[in-house]
Amino acid sequence: MPFTRTLPLVGISTSDINKADACCSPLTHEAIAPDQADALARSLKALADPARLRIISIVAAHADAEACVCDLTDQLTLSQPTISHHLKVLVDAGYLSRTKRGTWSYYSLVPGSLDTVAGVLAAV
Amino acid sequence: MPFTRTLPLVGISTSDINKADACCSPLTHEAIAPDQADALARSLKALADPARLRIISIVAAHADAEACVCDLTDQLTLSQPTISHHLKVLVDAGYLSRTKRGTWSYYSLVPGSLDTVAGVLAAV
DNA sequence: CGGTAACATTGATCGTTGTCAATGTCTACG
DNA sequence: CGTAGACATTGACAACGATCAATGTTACCG
């Protein structure tokens, strides 16, 4: 789980911040914490690559949200080590999981991982 | 508008793909197109930075979802040119808009921009 | 009209990352 | 047990990006 689901963004202080003068407007709630920003940025960075987005989409397009590496090397114009590297990034970030059956490696979507990061994003 | 809202991901072909042999499972729908993956990756890359996430959160935490640069230099331990650079990235990506009033620059959240990218993400 | 304050732009540096060639590992098969 | 196939790992390189110091631009003030 790369980051917690409950970002405490709402209804905290709305307190003192009267700088009383020029430019700055008041706050309505707390901003995100630095370490939460770090975690979310790491999760987003793993997604922010065209090849990795296509990999996720190809996996999701397969029955049972599972595909083997040969499915990917077919459709992506990238070398096999490069695809393997992207797959490792996605597994490490928690979006995909790997299963070996015989010679073949199958990658599956981790259920809810995309929705979680999308939800956190929409919650600021 | 960084990318179109309607990703035609569902209900297309489910067609021929009988590789008839070993490893590959059938498709249930089409995968994302390469140029859509490029556009989405660009949008995500603009978000995939801790400083920029904090900037967006700070702006969103202010009344009317608007903050001036001094609000940001106060809270972020980054130099003023660096913050200005991040703001430019976010404006170019369509997440923030800029307004000058007198000496001060005010940055506002573009309504719906975060929800749009979150929605596209959740749609694979 | 000089000076200052707020912010943007430029230029340089340095760590990060996407990519591939080469090689390694492991499994199936004859 | 040797060979071939599927995939992972390593090493190297080039491109990118985050950061800051220095400088530029513009508005306000005395």
mmCIF file with all atom_site columns, C-alpha atoms in Angstrom, chain A residues 5 44 47 53 56-57 60-61 95 109-122, chain B residues 3 5 7 9-10 29 32 40 44 114-124:
data_model
loop_
_atom_site.group_PDB
_atom_site.id
_atom_site.type_symbol
_atom_site.label_atom_id
_atom_site.label_alt_id
_atom_site.label_comp_id
_atom_site.label_asym_id
_atom_site.label_entity_id
_atom_site.label_seq_id
_atom_site.pdbx_PDB_ins_code
_atom_site.Cartn_x
_atom_site.Cartn_y
_atom_site.Cartn_z
_atom_site.occupancy
_atom_site.B_iso_or_equiv
_atom_site.pdbx_formal_charge
_atom_site.auth_seq_id
_atom_site.auth_comp_id
_atom_site.auth_asym_id
_atom_site.auth_atom_id
_atom_site.pdbx_PDB_model_num
ATOM 1  C CA . ARG A 1 5   ? -6.297  6.224  1.767   1.00 0.00 ? 5   ARG A CA 1
ATOM 2  C CA . LEU A 1 44  ? 2.294   9.045  -9.901  1.00 0.00 ? 44  LEU A CA 1
ATOM 3  C CA . LEU A 1 47  ? 2.462   5.912  -13.955 1.00 0.00 ? 47  LEU A CA 1
ATOM 4  C CA . LEU A 1 53  ? 0.455   3.347  -19.228 1.00 0.00 ? 53  LEU A CA 1
ATOM 5  C CA . ILE A 1 56  ? -1.254  -1.303 -17.733 1.00 0.00 ? 56  ILE A CA 1
ATOM 6  C CA . SER A 1 57  ? -3.898  -0.800 -20.385 1.00 0.00 ? 57  SER A CA 1
ATOM 7  C CA . ALA A 1 60  ? -6.335  -4.563 -18.187 1.00 0.00 ? 60  ALA A CA 1
ATOM 8  C CA . ALA A 1 61  ? -7.638  -5.325 -21.663 1.00 0.00 ? 61  ALA A CA 1
ATOM 9  C CA . TYR A 1 95  ? 0.087   -1.602 -9.716  1.00 0.00 ? 95  TYR A CA 1
ATOM 10 C CA . LEU A 1 109 ? -3.526  -5.705 -12.346 1.00 0.00 ? 109 LEU A CA 1
ATOM 11 C CA . VAL A 1 110 ? -3.644  -5.211 -8.597  1.00 0.00 ? 110 VAL A CA 1
ATOM 12 C CA . PRO A 1 111 ? -7.363  -4.644 -8.055  1.00 0.00 ? 111 PRO A CA 1
ATOM 13 C CA . GLY A 1 112 ? -8.219  -1.134 -6.967  1.00 0.00 ? 112 GLY A CA 1
ATOM 14 C CA . SER A 1 113 ? -4.721  0.266  -7.247  1.00 0.00 ? 113 SER A CA 1
ATOM 15 C CA . LEU A 1 114 ? -5.615  2.644  -10.040 1.00 0.00 ? 114 LEU A CA 1
ATOM 16 C CA . ASP A 1 115 ? -8.842  3.699  -8.383  1.00 0.00 ? 115 ASP A CA 1
ATOM 17 C CA . THR A 1 116 ? -7.002  4.390  -5.154  1.00 0.00 ? 116 THR A CA 1
ATOM 18 C CA . VAL A 1 117 ? -4.473  6.715  -6.710  1.00 0.00 ? 117 VAL A CA 1
ATOM 19 C CA . ALA A 1 118 ? -7.221  8.363  -8.754  1.00 0.00 ? 118 ALA A CA 1
ATOM 20 C CA . GLY A 1 119 ? -9.231  8.882  -5.591  1.00 0.00 ? 119 GLY A CA 1
ATOM 21 C CA . VAL A 1 120 ? -6.338  10.379 -3.695  1.00 0.00 ? 120 VAL A CA 1
ATOM 22 C CA . LEU A 1 121 ? -5.648  12.640 -6.632  1.00 0.00 ? 121 LEU A CA 1
ATOM 23 C CA . ALA A 1 122 ? -9.207  13.902 -6.822  1.00 0.00 ? 122 ALA A CA 1
ATOM 24 C CA . PHE B 1 3   ? -6.478  15.120 -23.553 1.00 0.00 ? 3   PHE B CA 1
ATOM 25 C CA . ARG B 1 5   ? -12.336 12.892 -21.977 1.00 0.00 ? 5   ARG B CA 1
ATOM 26 C CA . LEU B 1 7   ? -11.288 7.143  -24.048 1.00 0.00 ? 7   LEU B CA 1
ATOM 27 C CA . LEU B 1 9   ? -11.742 1.661  -24.087 1.00 0.00 ? 9   LEU B CA 1
ATOM 28 C CA . VAL B 1 10  ? -14.861 -0.398 -23.795 1.00 0.00 ? 10  VAL B CA 1
ATOM 29 C CA . HIS B 1 29  ? -11.553 -4.789 -25.131 1.00 0.00 ? 29  HIS B CA 1
ATOM 30 C CA . ILE B 1 32  ? -5.227  2.599  -24.988 1.00 0.00 ? 32  ILE B CA 1
ATOM 31 C CA . LEU B 1 40  ? -1.911  11.128 -20.300 1.00 0.00 ? 40  LEU B CA 1
ATOM 32 C CA . LEU B 1 44  ? 0.681   12.825 -15.013 1.00 0.00 ? 44  LEU B CA 1
ATOM 33 C CA . LEU B 1 114 ? -7.742  17.115 -11.290 1.00 0.00 ? 114 LEU B CA 1
ATOM 34 C CA . ASP B 1 115 ? -11.020 15.237 -11.539 1.00 0.00 ? 115 ASP B CA 1
ATOM 35 C CA . THR B 1 116 ? -10.549 14.847 -15.268 1.00 0.00 ? 116 THR B CA 1
ATOM 36 C CA . VAL B 1 117 ? -7.127  13.283 -15.023 1.00 0.00 ? 117 VAL B CA 1
ATOM 37 C CA . ALA B 1 118 ? -8.301  11.128 -12.120 1.00 0.00 ? 118 ALA B CA 1
ATOM 38 C CA . GLY B 1 119 ? -11.237 9.967  -14.187 1.00 0.00 ? 119 GLY B CA 1
ATOM 39 C CA . VAL B 1 120 ? -9.105  9.118  -17.191 1.00 0.00 ? 120 VAL B CA 1
ATOM 40 C CA . LEU B 1 121 ? -6.759  7.246  -14.920 1.00 0.00 ? 121 LEU B CA 1
ATOM 41 C CA . ALA B 1 122 ? -9.512  5.186  -13.342 1.00 0.00 ? 122 ALA B CA 1
ATOM 42 C CA . ALA B 1 123 ? -10.801 4.350  -16.848 1.00 0.00 ? 123 ALA B CA 1
ATOM 43 C CA . VAL B 1 124 ? -7.444  2.650  -17.430 1.00 0.00 ? 124 VAL B CA 1
#
